[in-house]
């Protein structure tokens, strides 16, 4: 297959882990005979510093013309610590989602048996947890009408039927390939927007009688994720709730450095690790590249290249089993591996298997 990939490394540890994701993809291309080309583009703080825009038009055009985007991270303390900053790196991420029409964020939460002990939850609760959070990504409060003053502010949590229907259909599509269970998360006892979600969800559920559907208030869902994470198969919710719940879900595995994600919709899909830019680790060769590499696996699977995705996952599993790990997940007394060394080991594994 011929693929053209836009590479947005971004800020902080982004450029370091981005290289490892690209190297894994190059190894796959060699192993399976694919023709993959890469075009790099600026985003986030790096783009603000260069051209004053966190998602420049040139970057948008590169993404729009690509088959997929391999994205890393955005964020820089110099903006976080400046409340008066008019332009922020994260605005580039929101602009990318909106301009590319990326309304569906897919975040798998999968535990690794050899790392269950790293989870803040008890082993018996975590082991075997495997679910997907599907978050609506371009509506709700993040994009609704806003007003901000010295003594009064508001954010509007607006949704349309069409926006709710299309994200629900994504959830049912994934559930159909998994354990056929969808949990719709809302706050329909309080919020009008949630009552629309529940009304539409019941209509969509009726079209999928082979899939079990249940409904859960967001506060109960947050509690249930901690008490019984194995209960969930596919969870679907609106933008703000999804932002919070997906971060909670990431902690179940014991390391945010292990989880990839995909954002899909009307245009070029984006594949990225769920973690941030971790600026404190920039240039130290300690960042875990596995989430970036697993994002590449999701990219291949999106295009139906399941064997390619499976080999990447096999390589990641093998690296963990052989304790080829960055410091935050390394076993006590284990050998020291950095970002580059872990990435190189995985790329070498792919080429040999």
C-alpha positions as YAML, in Angstrom:
chain: A
units: angstrom
residues:
- id: 1
  name: UNK
  ca: [0.00, 0.00, 0.00]
- id: 2
  name: UNK
  ca: [1.08, 3.57, -0.67]
- id: 3
  name: UNK
  ca: [0.58, 5.98, 2.25]
- id: 4
  name: UNK
  ca: [1.49, 9.61, 2.75]
- id: 5
  name: UNK
  ca: [1.77, 10.52, 6.44]
- id: 6
  name: UNK
  ca: [1.88, 14.03, 7.92]
- id: 7
  name: UNK
  ca: [4.11, 14.08, 11.01]
- id: 8
  name: UNK
  ca: [3.36, 16.70, 13.67]
- id: 9
  name: UNK
  ca: [5.95, 16.26, 16.41]
- id: 10
  name: UNK
  ca: [4.91, 19.35, 18.37]
- id: 11
  name: UNK
  ca: [6.47, 20.31, 21.69]
- id: 12
  name: UNK
  ca: [8.32, 18.92, 24.69]
- id: 13
  name: UNK
  ca: [9.02, 15.22, 24.31]
- id: 14
  name: UNK
  ca: [7.04, 15.19, 21.07]
- id: 15
  name: UNK
  ca: [10.01, 15.33, 18.68]
- id: 16
  name: UNK
  ca: [11.75, 12.48, 20.56]
- id: 17
  name: UNK
  ca: [8.82, 10.06, 20.57]
- id: 18
  name: UNK
  ca: [7.75, 11.09, 17.07]
- id: 19
  name: UNK
  ca: [11.02, 9.76, 15.67]
- id: 20
  name: UNK
  ca: [10.35, 6.36, 17.24]
- id: 21
  name: UNK
  ca: [6.84, 6.17, 15.81]
- id: 22
  name: UNK
  ca: [8.16, 6.99, 12.34]
- id: 23
  name: UNK
  ca: [10.96, 4.42, 12.67]
- id: 24
  name: UNK
  ca: [8.44, 1.72, 13.61]
- id: 25
  name: UNK
  ca: [6.38, 2.63, 10.54]
- id: 26
  name: UNK
  ca: [9.46, 2.53, 8.31]
- id: 27
  name: UNK
  ca: [10.28, -0.92, 9.67]
- id: 28
  name: UNK
  ca: [6.75, -2.08, 8.86]
- id: 29
  name: UNK
  ca: [7.07, -0.64, 5.34]
- id: 30
  name: UNK
  ca: [10.27, -2.63, 4.81]
- id: 31
  name: UNK
  ca: [8.83, -5.80, 6.28]
- id: 32
  name: UNK
  ca: [5.56, -5.74, 4.29]
- id: 33
  name: UNK
  ca: [6.67, -3.92, 1.14]
- id: 34
  name: UNK
  ca: [4.63, -0.73, 1.61]
- id: 35
  name: UNK
  ca: [5.51, 2.67, 0.14]
- id: 36
  name: UNK
  ca: [5.21, 5.19, 2.99]
- id: 37
  name: UNK
  ca: [6.31, 8.82, 2.72]
- id: 38
  name: UNK
  ca: [6.43, 11.36, 5.53]
- id: 39
  name: UNK
  ca: [6.02, 15.14, 5.58]
- id: 40
  name: UNK
  ca: [6.78, 17.07, 8.78]
- id: 41
  name: UNK
  ca: [4.85, 20.18, 9.83]
- id: 42
  name: UNK
  ca: [4.79, 22.63, 12.73]
- id: 43
  name: UNK
  ca: [2.14, 22.81, 15.45]
- id: 44
  name: UNK
  ca: [1.77, 23.96, 19.04]
- id: 45
  name: UNK
  ca: [4.32, 26.18, 20.77]
- id: 46
  name: UNK
  ca: [6.90, 25.43, 18.08]
- id: 47
  name: UNK
  ca: [4.53, 26.87, 15.48]
- id: 48
  name: UNK
  ca: [3.72, 29.91, 17.63]
- id: 49
  name: UNK
  ca: [7.42, 30.64, 18.01]
- id: 50
  name: UNK
  ca: [7.99, 30.25, 14.27]
- id: 51
  name: UNK
  ca: [4.93, 31.91, 12.72]
- id: 52
  name: UNK
  ca: [2.66, 33.07, 15.56]
- id: 53
  name: UNK
  ca: [-0.05, 30.44, 14.91]
- id: 54
  name: UNK
  ca: [-0.34, 27.08, 16.74]
- id: 55
  name: UNK
  ca: [-1.91, 25.42, 13.66]
- id: 56
  name: UNK
  ca: [-0.69, 27.35, 10.60]
- id: 57
  name: UNK
  ca: [-2.47, 27.16, 7.26]
- id: 58
  name: UNK
  ca: [0.54, 25.38, 5.77]
- id: 59
  name: UNK
  ca: [0.24, 22.67, 8.43]
- id: 60
  name: UNK
  ca: [-3.49, 22.36, 7.79]
- id: 61
  name: UNK
  ca: [-2.88, 21.90, 4.07]
- id: 62
  name: UNK
  ca: [-0.22, 19.25, 4.70]
- id: 63
  name: UNK
  ca: [-2.62, 17.37, 6.99]
- id: 64
  name: UNK
  ca: [-5.54, 17.69, 4.59]
- id: 65
  name: UNK
  ca: [-3.52, 16.29, 1.70]
- id: 66
  name: UNK
  ca: [-2.09, 13.37, 3.72]
- id: 67
  name: UNK
  ca: [-3.68, 9.96, 4.20]
- id: 68
  name: UNK
  ca: [-3.19, 10.19, 7.96]
- id: 69
  name: UNK
  ca: [-1.48, 12.29, 10.62]
- id: 70
  name: UNK
  ca: [0.96, 10.92, 13.19]
- id: 71
  name: UNK
  ca: [0.75, 13.50, 15.97]
- id: 72
  name: UNK
  ca: [2.77, 13.67, 19.20]
- id: 73
  name: UNK
  ca: [2.04, 16.46, 21.69]
- id: 74
  name: UNK
  ca: [1.63, 20.19, 22.27]
- id: 75
  name: UNK
  ca: [2.19, 22.39, 25.31]
- id: 76
  name: UNK
  ca: [4.85, 24.60, 26.86]
- id: 77
  name: UNK
  ca: [5.19, 26.05, 30.39]
- id: 78
  name: UNK
  ca: [5.83, 29.57, 29.10]
- id: 79
  name: UNK
  ca: [2.21, 29.64, 27.93]
- id: 80
  name: UNK
  ca: [0.77, 27.67, 30.87]
- id: 81
  name: UNK
  ca: [2.23, 30.18, 33.31]
- id: 82
  name: UNK
  ca: [1.02, 33.24, 31.40]
- id: 83
  name: UNK
  ca: [-2.71, 33.82, 32.00]
- id: 84
  name: UNK
  ca: [-2.65, 36.79, 29.63]
- id: 85
  name: UNK
  ca: [-1.39, 34.81, 26.63]
- id: 86
  name: UNK
  ca: [-3.79, 35.35, 23.73]
- id: 87
  name: UNK
  ca: [-2.46, 32.41, 21.70]
- id: 88
  name: UNK
  ca: [-1.78, 29.03, 23.29]
- id: 89
  name: UNK
  ca: [-0.40, 25.73, 21.93]
- id: 90
  name: UNK
  ca: [-3.58, 23.84, 22.82]
- id: 91
  name: UNK
  ca: [-5.57, 26.11, 20.51]
- id: 92
  name: UNK
  ca: [-3.71, 24.44, 17.67]
- id: 93
  name: UNK
  ca: [-5.02, 21.05, 18.75]
- id: 94
  name: UNK
  ca: [-8.59, 22.33, 18.87]
- id: 95
  name: UNK
  ca: [-8.14, 24.02, 15.48]
- id: 96
  name: UNK
  ca: [-6.81, 20.80, 13.96]
- id: 97
  name: UNK
  ca: [-9.81, 18.84, 15.22]
- id: 98
  name: UNK
  ca: [-12.30, 21.42, 13.99]
- id: 99
  name: UNK
  ca: [-10.71, 22.07, 10.58]
- id: 100
  name: UNK
  ca: [-10.29, 18.36, 9.83]
- id: 101
  name: UNK
  ca: [-13.76, 17.53, 11.17]
- id: 102
  name: UNK
  ca: [-12.37, 15.05, 13.71]
- id: 103
  name: UNK
  ca: [-15.51, 14.47, 15.74]
- id: 104
  name: UNK
  ca: [-14.66, 11.02, 17.16]
- id: 105
  name: UNK
  ca: [-11.84, 10.39, 19.61]
- id: 106
  name: UNK
  ca: [-11.15, 6.69, 20.19]
- id: 107
  name: UNK
  ca: [-9.10, 5.83, 23.28]
- id: 108
  name: UNK
  ca: [-8.47, 2.16, 24.10]
- id: 109
  name: UNK
  ca: [-7.82, 1.36, 27.75]
- id: 110
  name: UNK
  ca: [-5.90, -1.91, 27.79]
- id: 111
  name: UNK
  ca: [-3.92, -3.35, 30.64]
- id: 112
  name: UNK
  ca: [-0.66, -5.27, 30.29]
- id: 113
  name: UNK
  ca: [-0.36, -8.21, 32.67]
- id: 114
  name: UNK
  ca: [3.32, -7.52, 33.34]
- id: 115
  name: UNK
  ca: [2.49, -3.94, 34.40]
- id: 116
  name: UNK
  ca: [-0.67, -4.48, 36.45]
- id: 117
  name: UNK
  ca: [1.33, -3.82, 39.61]
- id: 118
  name: UNK
  ca: [1.96, -0.26, 38.39]
- id: 119
  name: UNK
  ca: [-1.74, 0.58, 38.52]
- id: 120
  name: UNK
  ca: [-2.99, 2.52, 41.56]
- id: 121
  name: UNK
  ca: [-5.86, 0.00, 41.72]
- id: 122
  name: UNK
  ca: [-5.70, -3.53, 43.11]
- id: 123
  name: UNK
  ca: [-4.45, -6.17, 40.72]
- id: 124
  name: UNK
  ca: [-7.66, -8.18, 40.87]
- id: 125
  name: UNK
  ca: [-9.67, -5.14, 39.73]
- id: 126
  name: UNK
  ca: [-7.38, -4.14, 36.88]
- id: 127
  name: UNK
  ca: [-6.24, -7.40, 35.33]
- id: 128
  name: UNK
  ca: [-8.13, -8.08, 32.13]
- id: 129
  name: UNK
  ca: [-9.62, -4.59, 31.82]
- id: 130
  name: UNK
  ca: [-10.06, -3.82, 28.13]
- id: 131
  name: UNK
  ca: [-12.46, -1.13, 26.96]
- id: 132
  name: UNK
  ca: [-12.70, 1.82, 24.58]
- id: 133
  name: UNK
  ca: [-13.71, 5.37, 25.45]
- id: 134
  name: UNK
  ca: [-15.28, 7.16, 22.50]
- id: 135
  name: UNK
  ca: [-15.44, 10.91, 23.05]
- id: 136
  name: UNK
  ca: [-17.29, 13.44, 20.90]
- id: 137
  name: UNK
  ca: [-14.56, 15.87, 19.97]
- id: 138
  name: UNK
  ca: [-15.87, 18.95, 18.15]
- id: 139
  name: UNK
  ca: [-18.98, 20.01, 20.08]
- id: 140
  name: UNK
  ca: [-20.04, 20.86, 23.61]
- id: 141
  name: UNK
  ca: [-18.52, 23.48, 25.87]
- id: 142
  name: UNK
  ca: [-15.12, 23.45, 24.20]
- id: 143
  name: UNK
  ca: [-16.63, 24.90, 21.03]
- id: 144
  name: UNK
  ca: [-19.85, 26.51, 22.27]
- id: 145
  name: UNK
  ca: [-20.53, 30.20, 22.79]
- id: 146
  name: UNK
  ca: [-18.47, 31.73, 25.60]
- id: 147
  name: UNK
  ca: [-18.44, 34.91, 27.65]
- id: 148
  name: UNK
  ca: [-15.73, 35.87, 30.09]
- id: 149
  name: UNK
  ca: [-15.55, 38.92, 32.34]
- id: 150
  name: UNK
  ca: [-14.05, 39.90, 35.67]
- id: 151
  name: UNK
  ca: [-17.07, 38.80, 37.70]
- id: 152
  name: UNK
  ca: [-19.10, 36.57, 35.37]
- id: 153
  name: UNK
  ca: [-18.43, 33.93, 32.75]
- id: 154
  name: UNK
  ca: [-20.21, 31.14, 30.95]
- id: 155
  name: UNK
  ca: [-19.61, 28.29, 28.50]
- id: 156
  name: UNK
  ca: [-22.38, 26.87, 26.36]
- id: 157
  name: UNK
  ca: [-22.71, 23.09, 26.13]
- id: 158
  name: UNK
  ca: [-24.55, 22.92, 22.81]
- id: 159
  name: UNK
  ca: [-25.23, 19.78, 20.74]
- id: 160
  name: UNK
  ca: [-27.34, 18.97, 17.70]
- id: 161
  name: UNK
  ca: [-29.10, 15.71, 16.93]
- id: 162
  name: UNK
  ca: [-26.78, 15.11, 13.97]
- id: 163
  name: UNK
  ca: [-23.66, 15.52, 16.13]
- id: 164
  name: UNK
  ca: [-24.98, 13.02, 18.69]
- id: 165
  name: UNK
  ca: [-26.14, 10.49, 16.09]
- id: 166
  name: UNK
  ca: [-22.85, 10.32, 14.24]
- id: 167
  name: UNK
  ca: [-20.71, 9.71, 17.35]
- id: 168
  name: UNK
  ca: [-23.15, 7.06, 18.59]
- id: 169
  name: UNK
  ca: [-22.89, 5.23, 15.28]
- id: 170
  name: UNK
  ca: [-19.10, 5.13, 15.74]
- id: 171
  name: UNK
  ca: [-19.61, 3.57, 19.18]
- id: 172
  name: UNK
  ca: [-21.94, 0.88, 17.83]
- id: 173
  name: UNK
  ca: [-19.53, 0.13, 14.99]
- id: 174
  name: UNK
  ca: [-16.73, -0.57, 17.48]
- id: 175
  name: UNK
  ca: [-19.00, -2.52, 19.82]
- id: 176
  name: UNK
  ca: [-20.08, -4.72, 16.92]
- id: 177
  name: UNK
  ca: [-16.45, -5.79, 16.49]
- id: 178
  name: UNK
  ca: [-15.90, -6.31, 20.21]
- id: 179
  name: UNK
  ca: [-18.14, -7.63, 23.01]
- id: 180
  name: UNK
  ca: [-21.35, -5.94, 21.80]
- id: 181
  name: UNK
  ca: [-21.91, -3.67, 24.79]
- id: 182
  name: UNK
  ca: [-22.31, 0.13, 24.66]
- id: 183
  name: UNK
  ca: [-22.51, 2.36, 27.74]
- id: 184
  name: UNK
  ca: [-23.84, 5.87, 27.04]
- id: 185
  name: UNK
  ca: [-22.57, 8.33, 29.64]
- id: 186
  name: UNK
  ca: [-24.48, 11.56, 30.32]
- id: 187
  name: UNK
  ca: [-26.00, 13.72, 33.07]
- id: 188
  name: UNK
  ca: [-29.59, 13.58, 31.86]
- id: 189
  name: UNK
  ca: [-31.02, 14.18, 35.36]
- id: 190
  name: UNK
  ca: [-29.59, 17.74, 35.33]
- id: 191
  name: UNK
  ca: [-28.48, 18.89, 31.86]
- id: 192
  name: UNK
  ca: [-30.71, 19.60, 28.86]
- id: 193
  name: UNK
  ca: [-27.90, 18.70, 26.47]
- id: 194
  name: UNK
  ca: [-27.63, 15.29, 28.15]
- id: 195
  name: UNK
  ca: [-31.36, 14.72, 27.80]
- id: 196
  name: UNK
  ca: [-30.96, 15.19, 24.05]
- id: 197
  name: UNK
  ca: [-28.07, 12.70, 24.13]
- id: 198
  name: UNK
  ca: [-30.19, 10.12, 25.95]
- id: 199
  name: UNK
  ca: [-33.21, 10.63, 23.70]
- id: 200
  name: UNK
  ca: [-31.14, 10.21, 20.53]
- id: 201
  name: UNK
  ca: [-29.14, 7.31, 22.02]
- id: 202
  name: UNK
  ca: [-32.33, 5.35, 22.69]
- id: 203
  name: UNK
  ca: [-33.38, 5.83, 19.07]
- id: 204
  name: UNK
  ca: [-29.99, 4.75, 17.75]
- id: 205
  name: UNK
  ca: [-29.86, 1.78, 20.14]
- id: 206
  name: UNK
  ca: [-33.14, 0.50, 18.69]
- id: 207
  name: UNK
  ca: [-31.39, 0.20, 15.33]
- id: 208
  name: UNK
  ca: [-28.79, -2.13, 16.88]
- id: 209
  name: UNK
  ca: [-30.79, -4.80, 18.72]
- id: 210
  name: UNK
  ca: [-27.83, -7.21, 18.69]
- id: 211
  name: UNK
  ca: [-25.84, -4.85, 20.92]
- id: 212
  name: UNK
  ca: [-26.57, -4.37, 24.62]
- id: 213
  name: UNK
  ca: [-27.00, -0.70, 25.56]
- id: 214
  name: UNK
  ca: [-27.05, 0.82, 29.00]
- id: 215
  name: UNK
  ca: [-27.02, 4.38, 30.32]
- id: 216
  name: UNK
  ca: [-24.96, 5.79, 33.14]
- id: 217
  name: UNK
  ca: [-24.68, 9.22, 34.75]
- id: 218
  name: UNK
  ca: [-21.16, 10.57, 34.46]
- id: 219
  name: UNK
  ca: [-20.52, 10.61, 38.21]
- id: 220
  name: UNK
  ca: [-21.58, 6.97, 38.46]
- id: 221
  name: UNK
  ca: [-19.45, 6.09, 35.42]
- id: 222
  name: UNK
  ca: [-16.40, 7.71, 37.01]
- id: 223
  name: UNK
  ca: [-16.95, 5.65, 40.16]
- id: 224
  name: UNK
  ca: [-17.67, 2.43, 38.24]
- id: 225
  name: UNK
  ca: [-14.44, 2.78, 36.23]
- id: 226
  name: UNK
  ca: [-12.52, 2.55, 39.50]
- id: 227
  name: UNK
  ca: [-14.66, -0.10, 41.16]
- id: 228
  name: UNK
  ca: [-15.16, -2.38, 38.17]
- id: 229
  name: UNK
  ca: [-13.20, -1.37, 35.04]
- id: 230
  name: UNK
  ca: [-13.82, -4.77, 33.44]
- id: 231
  name: UNK
  ca: [-17.53, -3.92, 33.24]
- id: 232
  name: UNK
  ca: [-17.05, -1.65, 30.24]
- id: 233
  name: UNK
  ca: [-16.67, -2.57, 26.58]
- id: 234
  name: UNK
  ca: [-17.40, 0.62, 24.63]
- id: 235
  name: UNK
  ca: [-18.15, 3.85, 26.48]
- id: 236
  name: UNK
  ca: [-19.44, 6.87, 24.53]
- id: 237
  name: UNK
  ca: [-19.96, 10.39, 25.81]
- id: 238
  name: UNK
  ca: [-19.81, 14.12, 25.07]
- id: 239
  name: UNK
  ca: [-16.69, 16.26, 24.85]
- id: 240
  name: UNK
  ca: [-16.18, 17.54, 28.41]
- id: 241
  name: UNK
  ca: [-17.17, 14.30, 30.15]
- id: 242
  name: UNK
  ca: [-15.02, 12.38, 27.69]
- id: 243
  name: UNK
  ca: [-11.98, 14.54, 28.36]
- id: 244
  name: UNK
  ca: [-12.19, 13.77, 32.08]
- id: 245
  name: UNK
  ca: [-13.13, 10.09, 31.85]
- id: 246
  name: UNK
  ca: [-10.47, 9.21, 29.30]
- id: 247
  name: UNK
  ca: [-7.76, 10.62, 31.57]
- id: 248
  name: UNK
  ca: [-9.20, 8.65, 34.47]
- id: 249
  name: UNK
  ca: [-9.19, 5.56, 32.31]
- id: 250
  name: UNK
  ca: [-5.55, 6.07, 31.38]
- id: 251
  name: UNK
  ca: [-4.52, 5.83, 35.03]
- id: 252
  name: UNK
  ca: [-6.00, 2.35, 35.32]
- id: 253
  name: UNK
  ca: [-3.13, 0.90, 33.27]
- id: 254
  name: UNK
  ca: [-0.44, 2.41, 35.50]
- id: 255
  name: UNK
  ca: [1.22, 4.58, 32.85]
- id: 256
  name: UNK
  ca: [-0.08, 7.16, 30.40]
- id: 257
  name: UNK
  ca: [2.93, 6.29, 28.26]
- id: 258
  name: UNK
  ca: [1.25, 3.06, 27.13]
- id: 259
  name: UNK
  ca: [-1.97, 4.27, 25.57]
- id: 260
  name: UNK
  ca: [-2.56, 5.41, 21.98]
- id: 261
  name: UNK
  ca: [-5.59, 7.10, 20.49]
- id: 262
  name: UNK
  ca: [-7.21, 7.97, 17.19]
- id: 263
  name: UNK
  ca: [-9.32, 10.94, 16.11]
- id: 264
  name: UNK
  ca: [-11.46, 10.33, 13.04]
- id: 265
  name: UNK
  ca: [-14.25, 12.04, 11.17]
- id: 266
  name: UNK
  ca: [-14.79, 13.97, 7.97]
- id: 267
  name: UNK
  ca: [-11.18, 14.29, 6.78]
- id: 268
  name: UNK
  ca: [-7.67, 13.02, 7.50]
- id: 269
  name: UNK
  ca: [-7.55, 10.85, 10.65]
- id: 270
  name: UNK
  ca: [-5.06, 11.68, 13.41]
- id: 271
  name: UNK
  ca: [-3.24, 9.12, 15.57]
- id: 272
  name: UNK
  ca: [-1.54, 10.20, 18.77]
- id: 273
  name: UNK
  ca: [-0.48, 9.15, 22.29]
- id: 274
  name: UNK
  ca: [-2.88, 10.31, 25.00]
- id: 275
  name: UNK
  ca: [-0.17, 11.90, 27.16]
- id: 276
  name: UNK
  ca: [1.00, 15.49, 27.05]
- id: 277
  name: UNK
  ca: [4.27, 17.16, 26.13]
- id: 278
  name: UNK
  ca: [6.02, 16.55, 29.50]
- id: 279
  name: UNK
  ca: [8.39, 19.52, 29.01]
- id: 280
  name: UNK
  ca: [10.41, 18.61, 32.11]
- id: 281
  name: UNK
  ca: [11.68, 15.50, 30.30]
- id: 282
  name: UNK
  ca: [12.51, 17.25, 27.04]
- id: 283
  name: UNK
  ca: [15.88, 16.14, 25.68]
- id: 284
  name: UNK
  ca: [16.56, 13.69, 28.52]
- id: 285
  name: UNK
  ca: [15.90, 10.49, 26.51]
- id: 286
  name: UNK
  ca: [13.59, 9.12, 29.20]
- id: 287
  name: UNK
  ca: [10.13, 9.50, 27.62]
- id: 288
  name: UNK
  ca: [8.23, 6.29, 26.94]
- id: 289
  name: UNK
  ca: [7.66, 5.96, 23.15]
- id: 290
  name: UNK
  ca: [5.26, 3.01, 23.37]
- id: 291
  name: UNK
  ca: [2.05, 5.05, 23.15]
- id: 292
  name: UNK
  ca: [3.37, 6.78, 20.04]
- id: 293
  name: UNK
  ca: [4.39, 3.46, 18.51]
- id: 294
  name: UNK
  ca: [1.02, 1.90, 19.37]
- id: 295
  name: UNK
  ca: [-0.64, 4.92, 17.73]
- id: 296
  name: UNK
  ca: [1.16, 3.84, 14.55]
- id: 297
  name: UNK
  ca: [-0.41, 0.39, 15.02]
- id: 298
  name: UNK
  ca: [-3.86, 1.99, 15.18]
- id: 299
  name: UNK
  ca: [-3.02, 3.92, 12.01]
- id: 300
  name: UNK
  ca: [-2.25, 0.74, 10.08]
- id: 301
  name: UNK
  ca: [-5.36, -0.97, 11.41]
- id: 302
  name: UNK
  ca: [-7.50, 1.99, 10.31]
- id: 303
  name: UNK
  ca: [-6.45, 1.23, 6.74]
- id: 304
  name: UNK
  ca: [-7.23, -2.47, 7.14]
- id: 305
  name: UNK
  ca: [-3.59, -3.48, 7.60]
- id: 306
  name: UNK
  ca: [-4.29, -5.73, 10.56]
- id: 307
  name: UNK
  ca: [-1.16, -7.89, 10.26]
- id: 308
  name: UNK
  ca: [0.99, -4.77, 10.34]
- id: 309
  name: UNK
  ca: [-0.76, -3.46, 13.44]
- id: 310
  name: UNK
  ca: [-0.54, -6.86, 15.09]
- id: 311
  name: UNK
  ca: [3.22, -7.05, 14.51]
- id: 312
  name: UNK
  ca: [3.73, -3.66, 16.16]
- id: 313
  name: UNK
  ca: [1.68, -4.81, 19.15]
- id: 314
  name: UNK
  ca: [3.67, -8.04, 19.27]
- id: 315
  name: UNK
  ca: [6.92, -6.03, 19.27]
- id: 316
  name: UNK
  ca: [5.67, -3.83, 22.11]
- id: 317
  name: UNK
  ca: [4.61, -6.87, 24.13]
- id: 318
  name: UNK
  ca: [7.99, -8.47, 23.52]
- id: 319
  name: UNK
  ca: [9.84, -5.34, 24.65]
- id: 320
  name: UNK
  ca: [7.87, -5.31, 27.90]
- id: 321
  name: UNK
  ca: [8.37, -9.04, 28.45]
- id: 322
  name: UNK
  ca: [12.13, -8.66, 28.00]
- id: 323
  name: UNK
  ca: [12.25, -5.56, 30.22]
- id: 324
  name: UNK
  ca: [13.28, -3.25, 27.41]
- id: 325
  name: UNK
  ca: [11.57, -0.34, 29.09]
- id: 326
  name: UNK
  ca: [12.03, 3.34, 29.85]
- id: 327
  name: UNK
  ca: [12.65, 4.26, 33.52]
- id: 328
  name: UNK
  ca: [9.08, 4.89, 34.71]
- id: 329
  name: UNK
  ca: [7.99, 1.30, 33.97]
- id: 330
  name: UNK
  ca: [11.28, -0.56, 34.33]
- id: 331
  name: UNK
  ca: [11.48, -3.33, 36.92]
- id: 332
  name: UNK
  ca: [13.77, -2.82, 39.88]
- id: 333
  name: UNK
  ca: [17.33, -3.64, 38.88]
- id: 334
  name: UNK
  ca: [16.44, -3.77, 35.19]
- id: 335
  name: UNK
  ca: [18.77, -2.48, 32.51]
- id: 336
  name: UNK
  ca: [18.63, 1.18, 31.56]
- id: 337
  name: UNK
  ca: [16.89, 1.98, 28.30]
- id: 338
  name: UNK
  ca: [16.02, 5.40, 26.96]
- id: 339
  name: UNK
  ca: [13.51, 6.59, 24.38]
- id: 340
  name: UNK
  ca: [15.92, 5.96, 21.51]
- id: 341
  name: UNK
  ca: [16.99, 2.52, 22.71]
- id: 342
  name: UNK
  ca: [13.42, 1.26, 23.21]
- id: 343
  name: UNK
  ca: [12.38, 2.59, 19.80]
- id: 344
  name: UNK
  ca: [15.39, 1.03, 18.09]
- id: 345
  name: UNK
  ca: [14.74, -2.34, 19.78]
- id: 346
  name: UNK
  ca: [11.12, -2.39, 18.59]
- id: 347
  name: UNK
  ca: [12.03, -1.38, 15.02]
- id: 348
  name: UNK
  ca: [14.67, -4.14, 14.95]
- id: 349
  name: UNK
  ca: [12.13, -6.67, 16.24]
- id: 350
  name: UNK
  ca: [9.69, -5.72, 13.49]
- id: 351
  name: UNK
  ca: [12.31, -6.18, 10.78]
- id: 352
  name: UNK
  ca: [13.26, -9.65, 12.07]
- id: 353
  name: UNK
  ca: [9.77, -11.11, 12.54]
...
